Amino acid sequence: MISVKEALETVLNSIQNFGVEEIPFIKSVGRVLKEDILADRDFPPFNRVSMDGICIDFNAFNNGQRDFNVEGIQAAGSEQMTLKNNENCIEVMTGAVLPNNANTVIRYEDVTLKNGIATININKINDCQNVHAKGKDGKAGDVLISKNKIISAAEIGVFATVGKSVVKVAKQPKVMIVSTGDELVGVDEIPLEHQIRRSNVFTLVSLLERLHIPSETVHITDDKPILKSKIKSFLKEFDVLLFSGAVSKGKYDFLPEVFEELGVEKLFHKVAQRPGKPFFYGKTDECNIFGFPGNPISTFVNCLAYFYPWYYKSIGVEIEEETAILAENVLFKPNLEFFLQVELKSKFGHLVAFPIKGNGSGDLASLVNADAFIQLPNDKNEFKSGEVFKIIRYR
């Protein structure tokens, strides 16, 4: 049995490169960018009007002029006009190119328009006000978005602006999620008294969907030859196998011996933690295998604590560690790292973690009342209110 730190280091030293693919930019939200996005021209590409109003030569105002004859209207999307007389003005719309010979925009709210004359009703304006200068946000060739960034709606707008209709993103791993056990039946079935419905597999599907990773699922009964046959083909077909159950010490927990017989390199089996101690991790040349214990919370926390960091490192994304203040004293005597369910609240500008009482690693419903796990180290058994520890969010 190894420590949580050793287990995580082992997992992170076995990352995979899934490659790169090109996809339509509008479908890329949540994916990881694998190219630098450059400005194809200055940003903005012209001196841009940022308020509806009139534009003038500031010198005329500065010399005491307040009434300006209107020469015309510069609409957004229209070719650039030229102010013919610096004692006149042109009406301008937000987003329009600033007319030649003009340098300052006064909003309509500060102007009276009557009989073709614009009268400025304020006594102070600034030179070049309400003008978004050409190239202020970036020059042609500048890097606007660096690679290895998780794409959001903000990046989508930039892609569109620079004409990137197709973008390069990290290819997602091909994942199979496997549940085992004769006690499990389908969601739409009525279980017998000795049976339960499958749930862990769908929890894992949803946890992967948060990462925009598609997955396939299969359920295999506790029959060693069938397990071995199916897993043999999965090892060749998929980049990652996620298992829920059959990795402990029960007489029908066949997975560890099946893995060994199929040539899977065992990197560890059992981690000094609660919940999720009977965690198996191994690999072949082409596939990584995460064998999570069958109890729901064990599966849940191990996916967050190990698969998530492994995936992020594999695709080149750095995730900052988050911490919270423990709200109550906690006593935990076993010499194990403790992933305690907590509800998170903001108190006086600090993130505070309130422990949630559950009924062990099989209490799936208790996850609904929590937001995260707080990770309590195994170097002591008393944890005081006010101490700060790492958290793993799932909300």
Coordinates of C-alpha atoms in Angstrom, one line a residue:
M1 CA 0.0 0.0 0.0
I2 CA 1.4 3.3 -1.1
S3 CA 0.7 6.9 0.0
V4 CA -1.6 9.3 -1.8
K5 CA 1.4 11.4 -2.8
E6 CA 3.2 8.4 -4.2
A7 CA 0.1 7.2 -6.0
L8 CA -0.5 10.6 -7.6
E9 CA 3.1 10.9 -8.7
T10 CA 3.0 7.5 -10.3
V11 CA -0.2 8.4 -12.2
L12 CA 1.3 11.7 -13.3
N13 CA 4.4 10.0 -14.5
S14 CA 2.4 7.8 -16.9
I15 CA 0.6 10.4 -19.0
Q16 CA -0.3 9.8 -22.6
N17 CA -0.3 12.0 -25.7
F18 CA -3.5 11.7 -27.5
G19 CA -2.5 13.9 -30.4
V20 CA -4.1 17.0 -32.0
E21 CA -7.2 17.4 -34.2
E22 CA -8.8 20.3 -36.0
I23 CA -12.5 21.1 -35.3
P24 CA -14.9 23.9 -36.2
F25 CA -14.2 26.8 -33.8
I26 CA -17.9 27.0 -32.7
K27 CA -17.6 23.4 -31.4
S28 CA -14.5 24.0 -29.4
V29 CA -15.8 25.3 -26.0
G30 CA -14.3 23.3 -23.2
R31 CA -11.5 21.8 -25.4
V32 CA -7.8 22.6 -25.0
L33 CA -6.3 24.9 -27.6
K34 CA -3.1 23.5 -29.2
E35 CA -2.0 26.4 -31.3
D36 CA -1.2 30.1 -30.6
I37 CA -3.9 32.4 -32.1
L38 CA -2.3 35.4 -33.8
A39 CA -3.9 38.7 -34.7
D40 CA -4.3 38.8 -38.5
R41 CA -4.4 42.6 -38.4
D42 CA -4.3 45.4 -35.8
F43 CA -7.0 45.3 -33.0
P44 CA -9.1 47.2 -33.6
P45 CA -8.2 47.5 -37.3
F46 CA -9.1 51.2 -37.4
N47 CA -9.8 54.1 -35.1
R48 CA -13.2 52.9 -33.8
V49 CA -16.0 55.1 -32.5
S50 CA -17.1 53.9 -29.1
M51 CA -20.1 56.1 -28.5
D52 CA -23.1 57.3 -30.7
G53 CA -22.7 61.1 -31.1
I54 CA -20.7 63.6 -33.1
C55 CA -17.0 63.7 -34.0
I56 CA -15.0 66.9 -34.2
D57 CA -11.5 68.3 -34.4
F58 CA -10.6 68.9 -30.7
N59 CA -8.7 72.1 -31.6
A60 CA -12.0 73.8 -32.6
F61 CA -13.6 73.0 -29.2
N62 CA -10.4 74.0 -27.4
N63 CA -10.5 77.4 -29.2
G64 CA -14.0 78.1 -27.8
Q65 CA -16.3 76.8 -30.5
R66 CA -19.5 75.1 -29.4
D67 CA -21.7 75.1 -32.5
F68 CA -20.8 72.8 -35.4
N69 CA -22.5 72.4 -38.7
V70 CA -23.2 68.7 -39.5
E71 CA -21.6 67.5 -42.7
G72 CA -23.1 64.0 -42.7
I73 CA -23.4 60.7 -40.8
Q74 CA -20.7 58.0 -40.5
A75 CA -22.5 54.7 -40.0
A76 CA -20.9 51.5 -38.7
G77 CA -19.8 49.4 -41.6
S78 CA -19.6 52.3 -44.0
E79 CA -16.4 53.5 -45.8
Q80 CA -14.4 56.2 -43.9
M81 CA -15.6 59.7 -44.5
T82 CA -13.5 62.9 -44.3
L83 CA -14.4 66.0 -42.2
K84 CA -14.0 68.7 -44.9
N85 CA -14.0 71.7 -42.5
N86 CA -12.5 71.4 -39.1
E87 CA -15.1 73.8 -37.8
N88 CA -17.9 71.3 -38.7
C89 CA -18.8 67.9 -37.3
I90 CA -20.0 64.5 -38.5
E91 CA -22.5 62.3 -36.7
V92 CA -21.0 58.9 -35.9
M93 CA -22.4 55.6 -34.7
T94 CA -20.8 53.1 -32.3
G95 CA -18.5 50.8 -34.1
A96 CA -18.0 53.1 -37.1
V97 CA -14.6 54.1 -38.4
L98 CA -13.6 57.6 -37.1
P99 CA -13.7 60.0 -40.1
N100 CA -10.5 61.6 -41.3
N101 CA -9.6 65.0 -39.8
A102 CA -11.6 64.2 -36.7
N103 CA -10.2 63.0 -33.4
T104 CA -12.8 63.4 -30.7
V105 CA -16.3 62.0 -30.1
I106 CA -19.0 63.7 -28.0
R107 CA -21.9 61.5 -27.1
Y108 CA -25.5 62.5 -28.1
E109 CA -26.4 63.0 -24.5
D110 CA -24.1 66.0 -24.3
V111 CA -25.2 67.6 -27.6
T112 CA -28.3 69.4 -28.9
L113 CA -29.1 68.9 -32.6
K114 CA -31.3 71.5 -34.3
N115 CA -31.6 72.6 -38.0
G116 CA -28.4 70.9 -39.0
I117 CA -26.3 72.4 -36.2
A118 CA -24.9 70.4 -33.2
T119 CA -24.4 72.4 -30.0
I120 CA -22.1 71.0 -27.4
N121 CA -23.7 71.5 -24.0
I122 CA -20.7 70.7 -21.7
N123 CA -17.6 72.8 -21.1
K124 CA -15.0 70.1 -20.7
I125 CA -14.1 67.3 -23.1
N126 CA -10.9 65.4 -23.6
D127 CA -8.9 65.1 -26.8
C128 CA -9.5 61.7 -28.5
Q129 CA -12.3 60.8 -26.0
N130 CA -14.6 57.9 -27.0
V131 CA -12.2 56.7 -29.6
H132 CA -10.8 53.2 -29.5
A133 CA -7.5 53.7 -31.1
K134 CA -6.3 51.5 -33.9
G135 CA -4.0 48.7 -32.6
K136 CA -4.6 49.5 -29.0
D137 CA -5.7 46.0 -28.1
G138 CA -3.0 44.2 -30.2
K139 CA -0.9 44.5 -33.3
A140 CA -0.9 42.3 -36.4
G141 CA 1.1 39.2 -35.5
D142 CA 0.6 39.5 -31.8
V143 CA -0.3 36.3 -29.8
L144 CA -3.9 36.9 -28.7
I145 CA -4.4 33.5 -27.1
S146 CA -1.6 31.1 -26.1
K147 CA -1.9 27.4 -26.7
N148 CA -2.8 25.0 -23.8
K149 CA -5.7 27.3 -22.8
I150 CA -9.1 25.8 -22.0
I151 CA -11.4 27.4 -24.6
S152 CA -14.4 29.4 -23.3
A153 CA -16.9 31.7 -24.9
A154 CA -14.4 34.5 -24.7
E155 CA -12.0 32.6 -26.9
I156 CA -14.7 31.8 -29.4
G157 CA -15.2 35.6 -30.1
V158 CA -11.5 36.0 -30.7
F159 CA -11.4 33.0 -33.1
A160 CA -14.3 34.6 -35.1
T161 CA -12.6 38.0 -35.1
V162 CA -9.3 36.7 -36.6
G163 CA -11.1 34.4 -39.1
K164 CA -10.1 31.1 -37.4
S165 CA -13.0 29.0 -38.5
V166 CA -11.1 25.8 -37.7
V167 CA -8.9 25.4 -34.6
K168 CA -6.4 22.9 -33.4
V169 CA -7.3 21.2 -30.1
A170 CA -6.0 18.4 -28.0
K171 CA -7.6 15.1 -29.2
Q172 CA -9.7 13.5 -26.5
P173 CA -8.8 10.0 -25.2
K174 CA -10.9 7.1 -26.3
V175 CA -12.4 5.8 -23.0
M176 CA -14.3 2.7 -22.0
I177 CA -16.1 2.7 -18.6
V178 CA -16.6 -0.9 -17.3
S179 CA -18.9 -1.9 -14.4
T180 CA -18.8 -5.4 -13.0
G181 CA -21.0 -7.4 -10.6
D182 CA -23.9 -9.8 -10.7
E183 CA -25.8 -7.6 -8.2
L184 CA -26.2 -4.7 -10.6
V185 CA -29.2 -4.2 -12.9
G186 CA -30.1 -1.5 -15.4
V187 CA -31.5 1.9 -14.4
D188 CA -34.9 1.1 -15.9
E189 CA -35.2 -2.3 -14.3
I190 CA -36.9 -3.2 -11.0
P191 CA -34.1 -4.7 -8.8
L192 CA -34.8 -7.7 -6.6
E193 CA -34.1 -7.5 -2.9
H194 CA -30.5 -8.6 -3.3
Q195 CA -29.8 -6.3 -6.3
I196 CA -29.1 -2.6 -6.9
R197 CA -29.2 -0.4 -10.0
R198 CA -26.1 0.5 -11.8
S199 CA -25.0 4.0 -10.8
N200 CA -21.2 4.3 -10.7
V201 CA -20.8 4.0 -14.4
F202 CA -23.1 6.9 -15.0
T203 CA -21.4 9.0 -12.4
L204 CA -18.1 8.4 -14.3
V205 CA -19.7 9.2 -17.6
S206 CA -20.8 12.5 -16.1
L207 CA -17.5 13.3 -14.6
L208 CA -15.8 12.7 -18.0
E209 CA -18.5 14.9 -19.7
R210 CA -17.3 17.8 -17.4
L211 CA -14.0 17.4 -19.2
H212 CA -15.8 17.1 -22.6
I213 CA -14.5 13.5 -22.9
P214 CA -17.0 11.1 -24.7
S215 CA -17.0 7.6 -23.3
E216 CA -18.5 4.2 -23.9
T217 CA -19.9 2.0 -21.2
V218 CA -20.3 -1.8 -20.7
H219 CA -21.4 -4.0 -17.9
I220 CA -19.7 -7.4 -17.4
T221 CA -20.9 -10.1 -15.0
D222 CA -18.5 -11.7 -12.4
D223 CA -17.3 -14.4 -14.8
K224 CA -13.6 -14.5 -15.2
P225 CA -13.4 -15.9 -18.7
I226 CA -15.8 -13.4 -20.0
L227 CA -14.0 -10.6 -18.2
K228 CA -10.7 -11.6 -19.6
S229 CA -12.0 -12.0 -23.2
K230 CA -13.7 -8.6 -23.2
I231 CA -10.9 -6.7 -21.4
K232 CA -8.3 -8.2 -23.9
S233 CA -10.1 -6.5 -26.8
F234 CA -10.6 -3.3 -24.8
L235 CA -6.9 -3.0 -24.1
K236 CA -6.3 -2.8 -27.9
E237 CA -9.2 -0.6 -28.8
F238 CA -9.1 2.2 -26.1
D239 CA -6.7 4.7 -24.7
V240 CA -8.1 4.5 -21.1
L241 CA -10.2 1.9 -19.2
L242 CA -12.0 3.0 -16.1
F243 CA -13.4 0.2 -13.9
S244 CA -15.8 0.4 -11.0
G245 CA -15.6 -2.6 -8.7
A246 CA -13.9 -6.1 -8.7
V247 CA -10.5 -4.8 -7.5
S248 CA -10.8 -5.6 -3.8
K249 CA -10.2 -8.9 -2.0
G250 CA -13.6 -10.6 -2.6
K251 CA -13.7 -14.1 -4.1
Y252 CA -15.3 -12.6 -7.3
D253 CA -13.0 -9.6 -7.6
F254 CA -11.2 -11.1 -10.6
L255 CA -9.8 -7.9 -12.2
P256 CA -6.3 -7.8 -10.6
E257 CA -5.5 -11.4 -11.7
V258 CA -7.1 -10.8 -15.1
F259 CA -4.9 -7.7 -15.6
E260 CA -1.8 -9.7 -14.7
E261 CA -2.7 -12.5 -17.1
L262 CA -3.3 -10.0 -19.9
G263 CA 0.2 -8.4 -19.4
V264 CA -1.0 -5.2 -17.7
E265 CA 1.9 -3.6 -15.8
K266 CA 0.7 -3.1 -12.2
L267 CA 2.0 0.2 -10.9
F268 CA 0.2 0.0 -7.6
H269 CA -2.8 -1.6 -6.0
K270 CA -4.1 -0.1 -2.7
V271 CA -3.5 3.5 -1.5
A272 CA -3.4 4.6 2.1
Q273 CA -6.6 6.7 1.9
R274 CA -10.2 6.6 2.9
P275 CA -12.4 6.2 1.0
G276 CA -11.0 4.5 -2.1
K277 CA -8.2 2.4 -0.6
P278 CA -8.4 -0.7 -3.0
F279 CA -7.5 1.4 -6.0
F280 CA -5.6 -0.3 -8.9
Y281 CA -3.6 1.5 -11.5
G282 CA -1.7 -0.1 -14.3
K283 CA -0.9 0.3 -18.0
T284 CA 0.1 -1.3 -21.2
D285 CA 2.0 0.4 -24.0
E286 CA -1.2 1.8 -25.4
C287 CA -3.7 1.9 -22.6
N288 CA -3.9 3.2 -19.0
I289 CA -6.1 1.3 -16.6
F290 CA -7.8 2.9 -13.6
G291 CA -9.5 0.3 -11.4
F292 CA -11.7 2.1 -8.9
P293 CA -13.3 0.4 -5.9
G294 CA -17.0 -0.3 -6.3
N295 CA -18.3 1.8 -3.5
P296 CA -19.9 4.9 -5.0
I297 CA -17.9 7.6 -3.1
S298 CA -14.7 5.6 -3.6
T299 CA -15.2 5.7 -7.4
F300 CA -16.2 9.3 -7.3
V301 CA -13.2 10.7 -5.3
N302 CA -10.6 8.6 -7.1
C303 CA -11.8 9.8 -10.4
L304 CA -11.4 13.4 -9.2
A305 CA -8.2 12.9 -7.3
Y306 CA -6.3 10.8 -9.9
F307 CA -7.9 10.6 -13.3
Y308 CA -8.6 14.4 -13.5
P309 CA -4.9 15.4 -12.8
W310 CA -3.7 12.7 -15.1
Y311 CA -5.9 13.9 -17.9
Y312 CA -5.0 17.6 -17.5
K313 CA -1.3 16.8 -17.5
S314 CA -1.7 14.6 -20.5
I315 CA -3.1 17.5 -22.5
G316 CA -0.8 20.1 -21.2
V317 CA -3.1 22.0 -18.9
E318 CA -1.9 23.3 -15.5
I319 CA -4.5 23.4 -12.8
E320 CA -4.0 25.5 -9.7
E321 CA -4.5 23.8 -6.3
E322 CA -7.4 25.2 -4.3
T323 CA -7.6 25.3 -0.5
A324 CA -10.3 26.0 2.1
I325 CA -10.5 26.7 5.8
L326 CA -11.9 23.8 7.9
A327 CA -15.0 25.0 9.7
E328 CA -15.1 22.4 12.5
N329 CA -12.8 20.2 14.4
V330 CA -12.4 16.7 12.8
L331 CA -11.1 13.6 14.5
F332 CA -9.9 10.8 12.2
K333 CA -7.8 8.0 13.9
P334 CA -6.8 5.6 11.0
N335 CA -3.4 6.2 9.6
L336 CA -4.8 7.1 6.2
E337 CA -5.3 10.2 4.1
F338 CA -8.9 11.3 4.5
F339 CA -11.0 12.7 1.7
L340 CA -13.8 14.3 3.7
Q341 CA -17.0 15.5 2.0
V342 CA -17.6 19.2 2.7
E343 CA -20.0 21.9 1.8
L344 CA -18.3 25.1 0.7
K345 CA -19.3 28.6 1.8
S346 CA -17.8 32.0 1.4
K347 CA -17.2 33.8 4.8
F348 CA -15.6 37.2 5.0
G349 CA -13.8 36.7 1.7
H350 CA -12.5 33.2 2.6
L351 CA -13.6 29.8 1.4
V352 CA -14.8 27.7 4.3
A353 CA -15.4 24.0 4.3
F354 CA -18.2 22.5 6.5
P355 CA -17.9 18.7 7.0
I356 CA -20.9 16.6 5.8
K357 CA -21.8 13.6 7.8
G358 CA -22.4 10.5 5.7
N359 CA -22.7 6.8 6.3
G360 CA -19.5 5.6 4.7
S361 CA -18.2 5.1 1.1
G362 CA -21.5 3.4 0.1
D363 CA -23.6 6.4 0.9
L364 CA -24.1 7.8 -2.6
A365 CA -26.9 10.2 -1.6
S366 CA -24.6 12.1 0.7
L367 CA -22.7 13.5 -2.3
V368 CA -25.7 15.6 -3.1
N369 CA -25.3 17.6 0.1
A370 CA -21.6 18.4 -0.5
D371 CA -19.6 20.4 -3.0
A372 CA -16.1 19.0 -2.6
F373 CA -13.7 16.8 -0.7
I374 CA -11.2 18.3 1.7
Q375 CA -7.9 16.3 1.8
L376 CA -6.8 15.7 5.4
P377 CA -3.2 14.3 5.6
N378 CA -2.3 11.2 7.5
D379 CA 0.4 12.8 9.7
K380 CA -2.0 13.5 12.5
N381 CA -5.5 12.5 13.6
E382 CA -6.9 15.8 15.0
F383 CA -7.7 18.6 12.5
K384 CA -8.6 21.9 14.0
S385 CA -11.2 24.5 12.9
G386 CA -9.3 27.3 11.1
E387 CA -6.7 25.1 9.6
V388 CA -6.3 25.2 5.8
F389 CA -6.2 22.1 3.6
K390 CA -6.4 21.2 -0.1
I391 CA -9.9 20.7 -1.6
I392 CA -11.1 18.9 -4.7
R393 CA -14.3 20.5 -6.0
Y394 CA -17.0 18.8 -8.0
R395 CA -19.4 21.8 -8.0

